[in-house]
XYZ file of C-alpha atoms in Angstrom:
310
model
C -4.745 -26.809 7.651
C -4.738 -24.730 10.776
C -2.659 -21.701 11.608
C 0.098 -22.178 14.069
C -1.109 -22.165 17.623
C 1.407 -19.543 18.639
C -0.353 -16.170 19.028
C 1.261 -13.396 16.950
C 0.998 -11.229 13.914
C 1.235 -12.561 10.305
C 2.833 -11.004 7.287
C 2.508 -11.358 3.529
C 5.363 -10.232 1.407
C 5.405 -9.287 -2.364
C 8.596 -8.538 -4.185
C 7.191 -5.984 -6.636
C 4.041 -4.639 -8.195
C 2.590 -6.784 -10.972
C 1.320 -3.677 -12.701
C 1.202 0.106 -12.477
C -1.958 1.578 -13.990
C -4.245 4.620 -13.710
C -7.403 2.749 -12.330
C -9.067 2.601 -8.944
C -11.765 0.121 -8.727
C -13.057 1.402 -5.375
C -13.019 5.150 -5.810
C -13.454 5.351 -9.645
C -15.084 2.028 -10.764
C -15.498 1.790 -14.461
C -13.601 5.022 -15.244
C -10.156 5.177 -16.920
C -9.752 8.985 -16.953
C -10.257 9.880 -13.334
C -7.542 8.044 -11.311
C -3.789 8.823 -10.905
C -1.241 6.031 -11.256
C -1.335 3.290 -8.757
C 1.061 0.284 -8.081
C -0.822 -2.982 -7.632
C 0.217 -6.057 -5.657
C -1.492 -9.456 -5.118
C -4.242 -10.871 -7.379
C -3.924 -9.948 -10.995
C -7.713 -10.614 -11.545
C -8.274 -7.028 -10.546
C -9.795 -4.707 -13.217
C -11.489 -1.338 -13.078
C -14.763 -3.130 -12.273
C -13.739 -5.568 -9.494
C -15.984 -5.639 -6.450
C -15.877 -9.146 -4.985
C -13.535 -11.589 -3.284
C -14.606 -14.370 -5.584
C -13.378 -12.426 -8.656
C -9.922 -11.988 -7.172
C -9.749 -15.702 -6.050
C -9.892 -16.687 -9.805
C -6.675 -14.841 -10.463
C -2.910 -15.401 -9.970
C -1.216 -13.645 -7.006
C 2.379 -12.537 -6.836
C 2.157 -12.680 -3.002
C 4.283 -15.303 -1.185
C 1.162 -16.755 0.548
C -0.996 -18.448 -2.027
C -3.975 -18.376 0.179
C -4.044 -14.517 0.050
C -5.597 -13.410 -3.358
C -6.373 -9.961 -2.060
C -5.348 -6.956 -4.059
C -3.467 -4.017 -2.551
C -2.607 -0.821 -4.211
C -1.127 2.628 -3.447
C -0.098 5.658 -5.448
C 3.006 5.069 -7.538
C 6.091 6.847 -6.031
C 8.029 8.765 -8.810
C 11.470 10.392 -8.992
C 13.002 12.967 -11.295
C 16.559 13.565 -12.288
C 15.822 16.564 -14.532
C 14.187 18.914 -11.925
C 10.654 17.673 -12.541
C 10.520 17.728 -16.344
C 10.005 13.928 -16.401
C 9.284 11.210 -13.773
C 9.930 7.552 -13.513
C 8.583 4.957 -10.956
C 10.900 4.296 -7.968
C 11.807 0.593 -7.936
C 10.000 -1.270 -5.137
C 12.290 -3.382 -2.904
C 9.465 -5.162 -1.054
C 5.812 -4.731 -0.272
C 4.587 -6.210 3.064
C 1.083 -6.478 4.250
C 1.080 -6.930 8.049
C -1.963 -8.226 9.877
C -2.833 -7.727 13.529
C -1.198 -4.572 14.793
C -4.194 -3.413 16.815
C -4.440 -3.058 20.544
C -6.735 -6.105 21.139
C -7.242 -9.459 19.433
C -9.539 -9.887 16.525
C -13.260 -10.853 17.210
C -14.081 -11.713 13.604
C -12.299 -12.595 10.386
C -11.724 -10.178 7.560
C -15.085 -10.548 5.673
C -15.361 -11.724 2.136
C -15.902 -8.795 -0.274
C -14.535 -6.325 2.178
C -13.136 -3.040 0.537
C -11.099 -0.626 2.439
C -9.316 2.753 2.096
C -6.661 4.428 4.253
C -5.293 7.915 4.156
C -6.453 10.845 2.040
C -5.667 11.125 -1.726
C -6.638 14.783 -1.721
C -4.451 15.934 1.394
C -1.999 18.624 0.390
C -0.725 19.418 3.958
C 0.146 17.466 6.974
C -2.788 18.964 8.852
C -5.163 17.587 6.122
C -4.019 13.873 6.674
C -6.239 11.390 8.466
C -4.464 10.876 11.656
C -5.699 7.263 12.326
C -3.931 6.140 9.138
C -0.620 7.116 10.654
C 0.961 7.564 7.228
C 4.600 8.132 7.583
C 7.797 8.221 5.400
C 11.289 7.723 6.612
C 14.700 6.203 5.843
C 14.635 2.521 6.831
C 16.780 1.897 9.945
C 17.030 5.526 10.886
C 15.893 6.721 14.377
C 14.823 10.030 13.029
C 14.454 11.267 9.463
C 14.038 15.097 9.040
C 11.320 15.756 6.443
C 11.188 18.320 3.741
C 8.286 20.530 2.982
C 6.511 17.731 1.171
C 6.800 15.087 3.897
C 9.693 13.091 2.544
C 13.178 12.570 4.155
C 15.244 15.761 3.371
C 18.476 13.804 2.878
C 19.667 10.648 1.111
C 18.523 7.371 2.540
C 21.456 5.036 2.882
C 19.144 1.924 2.706
C 15.471 2.244 1.651
C 12.822 4.865 1.636
C 10.061 3.343 3.772
C 6.252 4.099 4.003
C 3.901 2.858 6.638
C 0.024 3.045 6.336
C -2.489 1.699 8.889
C -6.137 0.627 7.884
C -9.353 0.463 9.857
C -9.534 -2.428 12.294
C -13.417 -2.405 13.003
C -16.050 -3.717 10.578
C -19.750 -4.220 10.513
C -20.049 -7.782 9.101
C -23.415 -7.151 7.658
C -22.927 -3.859 5.859
C -19.194 -4.112 5.422
C -18.697 -0.557 6.789
C -15.323 -0.063 8.515
C -13.946 2.449 11.014
C -10.984 2.898 13.371
C -11.195 2.255 17.062
C -11.923 5.076 19.370
C -10.314 4.896 22.853
C -9.324 1.235 21.886
C -13.025 0.256 21.261
C -14.899 -0.356 18.129
C -17.956 1.848 17.386
C -21.448 0.359 18.184
C -22.418 -2.371 15.734
C -18.888 -3.161 14.689
C -16.303 -5.764 15.789
C -12.520 -5.902 15.680
C -10.834 -7.683 12.785
C -7.104 -8.154 12.149
C -5.678 -4.734 11.338
C -3.852 -4.325 7.950
C -0.760 -2.273 7.769
C 1.147 -1.527 4.573
C 4.940 -1.420 4.846
C 6.546 -0.590 1.594
C 10.272 -0.245 0.975
C 11.588 1.725 -2.146
C 15.094 1.551 -3.523
C 16.373 4.893 -4.617
C 20.132 4.042 -4.610
C 20.302 3.112 -8.177
C 17.791 5.640 -9.409
C 19.448 8.504 -7.680
C 23.105 7.403 -7.010
C 24.211 10.933 -6.075
C 21.552 11.120 -3.383
C 19.867 14.489 -2.292
C 19.946 17.170 0.240
C 16.991 19.528 0.846
C 13.758 18.834 -0.903
C 13.672 15.196 -2.096
C 13.301 14.661 -5.824
C 10.372 12.360 -5.182
C 6.663 12.607 -5.301
C 3.522 10.489 -5.304
C 1.322 10.147 -8.403
C -1.257 12.098 -6.352
C 1.266 14.850 -5.089
C 3.261 15.266 -1.882
C 3.708 12.625 0.838
C 0.731 14.021 2.621
C -1.736 12.483 0.058
C -0.355 9.083 1.037
C -3.216 6.421 0.852
C -3.879 2.801 0.150
C -6.699 0.605 -1.005
C -7.598 -3.136 -0.274
C -10.091 -5.665 -1.582
C -10.087 -8.831 0.448
C -9.174 -11.995 -1.567
C -8.025 -14.241 1.371
C -9.734 -17.674 1.179
C -12.497 -18.055 3.806
C -10.494 -20.749 5.691
C -7.290 -18.798 5.806
C -9.059 -15.612 6.923
C -10.539 -17.530 9.846
C -7.135 -19.090 10.604
C -5.785 -15.617 10.878
C -7.830 -14.692 14.054
C -5.622 -16.966 16.026
C -2.538 -14.818 15.241
C -4.009 -11.739 16.717
C -3.565 -12.092 20.414
C -0.274 -10.230 20.520
C 2.168 -8.623 18.058
C 5.561 -9.518 19.053
C 6.129 -12.711 17.137
C 5.301 -13.990 13.550
C 2.845 -16.731 13.089
C 2.016 -18.441 9.863
C -1.407 -18.447 8.278
C -1.589 -21.618 6.102
C -4.495 -22.978 3.965
C -5.678 -25.483 1.520
C -3.834 -23.570 -1.333
C -0.425 -24.084 0.415
C 1.931 -22.994 3.129
C 2.258 -19.412 4.055
C 5.799 -19.036 2.283
C 5.050 -21.277 -0.718
C 5.522 -18.254 -3.028
C 3.799 -17.549 -6.362
C 2.990 -20.503 -8.554
C 2.072 -18.533 -11.566
C 3.022 -15.388 -13.546
C 0.772 -12.327 -12.838
C -0.181 -10.121 -15.671
C -2.623 -7.201 -16.363
C -6.131 -8.643 -16.737
C -7.115 -5.759 -18.972
C -4.009 -4.751 -21.001
C -5.891 -2.779 -23.711
C -7.226 -0.125 -21.338
C -5.553 2.447 -19.062
C -1.944 3.313 -18.982
C 1.100 2.596 -16.956
C 2.882 5.781 -18.099
C 2.782 8.644 -15.626
C 2.669 11.547 -18.297
C -0.143 9.641 -20.171
C -2.089 9.236 -16.824
C -1.884 13.025 -16.106
C -2.966 13.685 -19.725
C -5.876 11.362 -19.364
C -7.098 13.177 -16.235
C -7.196 16.252 -18.334
C -5.198 18.392 -15.853
C -1.729 19.599 -15.320
C 0.663 17.656 -13.182
C 1.353 18.812 -9.588
C 4.193 21.328 -9.484
C 7.781 20.390 -8.971
C 7.642 22.149 -5.616
C 10.759 24.262 -6.347
C 13.094 21.306 -6.905
C 14.927 23.400 -9.409
C 16.061 25.839 -6.699
C 15.715 24.160 -3.385
C 17.036 20.659 -3.849
C 20.788 20.149 -3.723
C 22.145 16.941 -5.213
C 25.052 15.356 -3.148
C 27.022 12.147 -3.336
C 26.291 9.410 -0.778
């Protein structure tokens, strides 16, 4: 099946993570005690040792497009109602993977076995962030969201807390090295591919019904908003990845990417589950203990955060 002829972007939605776990098969392959907690979307075949598209394509995806067996992950977003003594994951309203938000159309498909990272997990200040990743946090639908000292909105979001993150759009198809464009051009030896962008909406309305004013009672498993990052291992079928190229000529209209596994909006046909449930943890406190270090501080929530009603 071919992609629609209309030139545009494409989008894959996922309702919620299929697991939260302290693993990172790209940064810490084979290690359960090194990574902070991440939220995973897409193919449930991912384990701490996953390296190839073929491995992911044997799994079950909770994405709406059955041709996308990629796995996407980002640090789990946490909230506190007791001034930082305990933390729980913020409910996810929707994860969306957008493709083709680059300045020019793609020259090549996203290669099989491609692994990518965006952002910096070690950034503790805005200045330390990777500018090309354009990691931002804001209240959905708000023209301007004033940020607190940790990079989150400084007052209650009436809708969703939203995160954006851009991945490299240039790739060397032989070495699978990636890079961002410089002056709208890929580095020598690389070609442009559909650019991936994470757009994640979090629902704090039930978790924090009284809202907040001042420092948000929210953090990432890696620390403040400045450490925003994301990871991706390609699991698109080869056919669908090739079909995606036709959607990248402009970015104003949605265009479906269909394939042999079904229509773009067919939805999940199976139930996703952790492929390695006997290792690692989904508990934030246990993940911090496994890393053998203290949690990041509460950043003065006890004195600087003032809870208010919506």
